[in-house]
PDB file of C-alpha atoms in Angstrom:
ATOM      1  CA  LEU F  12      59.893 -12.502 -60.876  1.00 50.00           C
ATOM      2  CA  PRO F  13      62.855  -9.886 -60.389  1.00 59.00           C
ATOM      3  CA  GLY F  14      60.890  -7.026 -61.929  1.00 60.00           C
ATOM      4  CA  GLU F  15      57.153  -8.185 -61.977  1.00 66.00           C
ATOM      5  CA  ARG F  16      54.998  -5.144 -60.164  1.00 72.00           C
ATOM      6  CA  SER F  17      52.753  -6.802 -57.597  1.00 77.00           C
ATOM      7  CA  TRP F  18      49.131  -6.053 -55.509  1.00 83.00           C
ATOM      8  CA  THR F  19      50.045  -2.844 -53.472  1.00 87.00           C
ATOM      9  CA  LEU F  20      48.437  -1.437 -50.229  1.00 91.00           C
ATOM     10  CA  ALA F  21      47.280   1.156 -52.234  1.00 94.00           C
ATOM     11  CA  ASP F  22      45.909  -1.007 -54.612  1.00 93.00           C
ATOM     12  CA  THR F  23      44.175  -2.520 -52.013  1.00 94.00           C
ATOM     13  CA  CYS F  24      43.201   0.746 -51.320  1.00 96.00           C
ATOM     14  CA  ARG F  25      41.025   1.266 -54.527  1.00 96.00           C
ATOM     15  CA  LEU F  26      39.892  -1.633 -55.084  1.00 97.00           C
ATOM     16  CA  VAL F  27      37.959  -2.368 -51.978  1.00 97.00           C
ATOM     17  CA  PRO F  28      35.834   1.349 -51.631  1.00 97.00           C
ATOM     18  CA  SER F  29      33.587  -1.371 -54.639  1.00 96.00           C
ATOM     19  CA  LEU F  30      34.025  -4.504 -52.841  1.00 96.00           C
ATOM     20  CA  VAL F  31      31.906  -2.931 -50.234  1.00 96.00           C
ATOM     21  CA  ALA F  32      29.542  -1.395 -52.859  1.00 94.00           C
ATOM     22  CA  ASP F  33      29.001  -5.172 -53.518  1.00 95.00           C
ATOM     23  CA  GLY F  34      28.444  -6.405 -50.360  1.00 95.00           C
ATOM     24  CA  VAL F  35      31.017  -6.966 -48.779  1.00 96.00           C
ATOM     25  CA  ASP F  36      30.403  -7.180 -45.154  1.00 95.00           C
ATOM     26  CA  MET F  37      33.748  -7.198 -43.367  1.00 97.00           C
ATOM     27  CA  VAL F  38      37.425  -6.919 -44.947  1.00 97.00           C
ATOM     28  CA  ASP F  39      40.330  -8.726 -43.503  1.00 95.00           C
ATOM     29  CA  ILE F  40      43.350  -7.212 -44.228  1.00 95.00           C
ATOM     30  CA  SER F  41      46.755  -9.427 -44.536  1.00 90.00           C
ATOM     31  CA  THR F  42      50.000  -8.511 -45.995  1.00 82.00           C
ATOM     32  CA  GLY F  43      50.842 -11.900 -46.325  1.00 70.00           C
ATOM     33  CA  GLY F  44      52.669 -13.318 -49.568  1.00 58.00           C
ATOM     34  CA  ASN F  45      51.941 -15.496 -52.614  1.00 55.00           C
ATOM     35  CA  MET F  46      54.730 -14.253 -54.515  1.00 57.00           C
ATOM     36  CA  LEU F  47      57.753 -14.342 -53.366  1.00 63.00           C
ATOM     37  CA  ALA F  48      58.514 -10.458 -50.931  1.00 65.00           C
ATOM     38  CA  ASP F  49      60.440  -9.745 -48.249  1.00 72.00           C
ATOM     39  CA  ILE F  50      58.274  -8.391 -45.583  1.00 73.00           C
ATOM     40  CA  PRO F  51      59.521  -7.651 -42.159  1.00 77.00           C
ATOM     41  CA  ALA F  52      57.352  -9.462 -39.593  1.00 82.00           C
ATOM     42  CA  GLY F  53      57.685  -7.805 -36.362  1.00 85.00           C
ATOM     43  CA  PRO F  54      54.357  -7.668 -33.558  1.00 90.00           C
ATOM     44  CA  GLY F  55      51.484  -5.594 -35.032  1.00 91.00           C
ATOM     45  CA  TYR F  56      52.813  -5.384 -38.903  1.00 90.00           C
ATOM     46  CA  GLN F  57      50.434  -5.143 -40.184  1.00 92.00           C
ATOM     47  CA  VAL F  58      47.906  -2.694 -38.230  1.00 95.00           C
ATOM     48  CA  ALA F  59      49.648  -0.175 -40.332  1.00 95.00           C
ATOM     49  CA  ALA F  60      47.222  -2.157 -44.425  1.00 95.00           C
ATOM     50  CA  ALA F  61      43.968  -2.680 -41.906  1.00 97.00           C
ATOM     51  CA  SER F  62      44.962   1.250 -40.475  1.00 97.00           C
ATOM     52  CA  ALA F  63      45.471   2.680 -44.288  1.00 97.00           C
ATOM     53  CA  VAL F  64      42.038   0.660 -45.570  1.00 97.00           C
ATOM     54  CA  ARG F  65      39.535   1.693 -42.481  1.00 97.00           C
ATOM     55  CA  GLU F  66      40.312   5.557 -43.648  1.00 97.00           C
ATOM     56  CA  THR F  67      39.999   4.975 -47.199  1.00 97.00           C
ATOM     57  CA  LEU F  68      36.270   3.517 -46.679  1.00 96.00           C
ATOM     58  CA  ARG F  69      35.738   6.231 -43.872  1.00 95.00           C
ATOM     59  CA  GLY F  70      36.975   8.598 -46.508  1.00 95.00           C
ATOM     60  CA  SER F  71      34.089   6.797 -48.972  1.00 94.00           C
ATOM     61  CA  GLY F  72      30.942   7.388 -46.807  1.00 94.00           C
ATOM     62  CA  LEU F  73      31.689   3.125 -46.283  1.00 93.00           C
ATOM     63  CA  GLU F  74      31.148   2.333 -42.244  1.00 89.00           C
ATOM     64  CA  THR F  75      32.219  -2.120 -42.695  1.00 95.00           C
ATOM     65  CA  PRO F  76      34.515  -3.454 -40.444  1.00 97.00           C
ATOM     66  CA  VAL F  77      38.179  -3.912 -41.131  1.00 98.00           C
ATOM     67  CA  SER F  78      40.165  -6.812 -39.794  1.00 97.00           C
ATOM     68  CA  ALA F  79      43.969  -6.307 -38.739  1.00 96.00           C
ATOM     69  CA  VAL F  80      46.182  -9.030 -38.442  1.00 94.00           C
ATOM     70  CA  GLY F  81      49.537 -10.163 -37.948  1.00 90.00           C
ATOM     71  CA  LEU F  82      51.254 -10.991 -34.529  1.00 91.00           C
ATOM     72  CA  ILE F  83      49.163  -9.342 -32.870  1.00 95.00           C
ATOM     73  CA  LEU F  84      51.035 -11.232 -29.799  1.00 93.00           C
ATOM     74  CA  SER F  85      49.055  -9.449 -26.288  1.00 95.00           C
ATOM     75  CA  ALA F  86      45.965  -8.637 -25.264  1.00 95.00           C
ATOM     76  CA  THR F  87      46.671  -5.255 -24.540  1.00 96.00           C
ATOM     77  CA  GLN F  88      48.230  -5.094 -28.278  1.00 97.00           C
ATOM     78  CA  ALA F  89      45.102  -6.349 -29.604  1.00 96.00           C
ATOM     79  CA  GLU F  90      43.321  -4.091 -27.137  1.00 96.00           C
ATOM     80  CA  GLN F  91      44.987  -0.651 -28.245  1.00 97.00           C
ATOM     81  CA  ILE F  92      44.708  -2.223 -31.849  1.00 98.00           C
ATOM     82  CA  LEU F  93      40.869  -1.080 -30.928  1.00 97.00           C
ATOM     83  CA  VAL F  94      40.750   1.808 -29.461  1.00 97.00           C
ATOM     84  CA  SER F  95      42.960   3.769 -31.774  1.00 97.00           C
ATOM     85  CA  GLY F  96      40.491   2.897 -34.461  1.00 96.00           C
ATOM     86  CA  ASP F  97      43.592   1.052 -36.660  1.00 97.00           C
ATOM     87  CA  ALA F  98      41.109  -1.796 -37.554  1.00 98.00           C
ATOM     88  CA  ASP F  99      37.668  -2.462 -35.890  1.00 97.00           C
ATOM     89  CA  ALA F 100      38.797  -6.302 -35.208  1.00 97.00           C
ATOM     90  CA  VAL F 101      41.541  -8.393 -35.094  1.00 96.00           C
ATOM     91  CA  GLU F 102      42.245 -11.364 -35.743  1.00 94.00           C
ATOM     92  CA  ILE F 103      45.200 -14.151 -34.261  1.00 92.00           C
ATOM     93  CA  GLY F 104      46.162 -17.294 -36.038  1.00 88.00           C
ATOM     94  CA  ARG F 105      49.311 -19.082 -34.075  1.00 87.00           C
ATOM     95  CA  PRO F 106      48.958 -18.070 -30.627  1.00 90.00           C
ATOM     96  CA  LEU F 107      45.903 -19.700 -30.805  1.00 89.00           C
ATOM     97  CA  LEU F 108      46.478 -23.002 -32.755  1.00 91.00           C
ATOM     98  CA  ALA F 109      49.083 -22.843 -29.311  1.00 91.00           C
ATOM     99  CA  ASP F 110      46.497 -22.238 -26.873  1.00 89.00           C
ATOM    100  CA  PRO F 111      42.541 -22.315 -27.559  1.00 82.00           C
ATOM    101  CA  THR F 112      41.537 -20.411 -24.384  1.00 82.00           C
ATOM    102  CA  LEU F 113      43.942 -17.539 -25.145  1.00 90.00           C
ATOM    103  CA  PRO F 114      40.354 -15.998 -25.660  1.00 87.00           C
ATOM    104  CA  ARG F 115      39.338 -17.076 -21.716  1.00 86.00           C
ATOM    105  CA  LEU F 116      42.528 -15.123 -21.100  1.00 91.00           C
ATOM    106  CA  TRP F 117      43.033 -12.250 -22.614  1.00 93.00           C
ATOM    107  CA  ALA F 118      39.836 -11.142 -21.204  1.00 92.00           C
ATOM    108  CA  THR F 119      40.484 -11.940 -17.706  1.00 92.00           C
ATOM    109  CA  GLN F 120      43.470  -9.939 -18.617  1.00 94.00           C
ATOM    110  CA  LEU F 121      41.982  -6.473 -20.135  1.00 94.00           C
ATOM    111  CA  ARG F 122      39.431  -6.952 -16.372  1.00 92.00           C
ATOM    112  CA  ALA F 123      36.742  -8.423 -19.500  1.00 90.00           C
ATOM    113  CA  GLU F 124      33.392 -10.365 -19.146  1.00 84.00           C
ATOM    114  CA  ALA F 125      33.894 -14.020 -21.059  1.00 76.00           C
ATOM    115  CA  THR F 126      31.462 -15.879 -22.777  1.00 79.00           C
ATOM    116  CA  PRO F 127      30.670 -19.568 -21.210  1.00 80.00           C
ATOM    117  CA  LEU F 128      32.266 -21.932 -22.716  1.00 76.00           C
ATOM    118  CA  PRO F 129      31.066 -24.331 -24.715  1.00 77.00           C
ATOM    119  CA  PRO F 130      29.536 -27.899 -22.170  1.00 82.00           C
ATOM    120  CA  GLN F 131      31.562 -30.163 -24.568  1.00 81.00           C
ATOM    121  CA  TYR F 132      34.720 -27.821 -24.509  1.00 74.00           C
ATOM    122  CA  LEU F 133      34.617 -28.098 -20.243  1.00 77.00           C
ATOM    123  CA  ARG F 134      34.610 -32.453 -20.917  1.00 78.00           C
ATOM    124  CA  GLY F 135      38.142 -31.586 -22.484  1.00 73.00           C
ATOM    125  CA  GLY F 136      39.416 -30.134 -19.140  1.00 66.00           C
ATOM    126  CA  VAL F 137      40.077 -26.847 -20.929  1.00 58.00           C
ATOM    127  CA  ARG F 138      41.548 -23.787 -17.860  1.00 59.00           C
ATOM    128  CA  GLN F 139      39.029 -21.754 -17.283  1.00 57.00           C
ATOM    129  CA  GLY F 140      40.169 -18.443 -16.666  1.00 55.00           C
TER     130      GLY F 140
END
């Protein structure tokens, strides 16, 4: 409702160290909305939130992995998020739903070794590269 305060990134940064201290072993940061909100979406639009939480944890002396989401649409974009230290992992949704073999394609694009497909995938005529 208008005028009501909603959960903020600062609230998350205050909460996450306690969660980790209680045993959470990975934190997935998403700014997705349960309430009506105007969130400007674009490639990587939620990565800054993951980076802020990651920095909060590091500042607290905690080394729990943080994952980023939010229109991560290419192999190079995903790799840059990891290389820059904005997150420890990336999670992709819509592109993976559209193409379940996408991680193999991205591995090829990054010249990384793709893990072998399970035999049941091979029976479905899945792209190998």
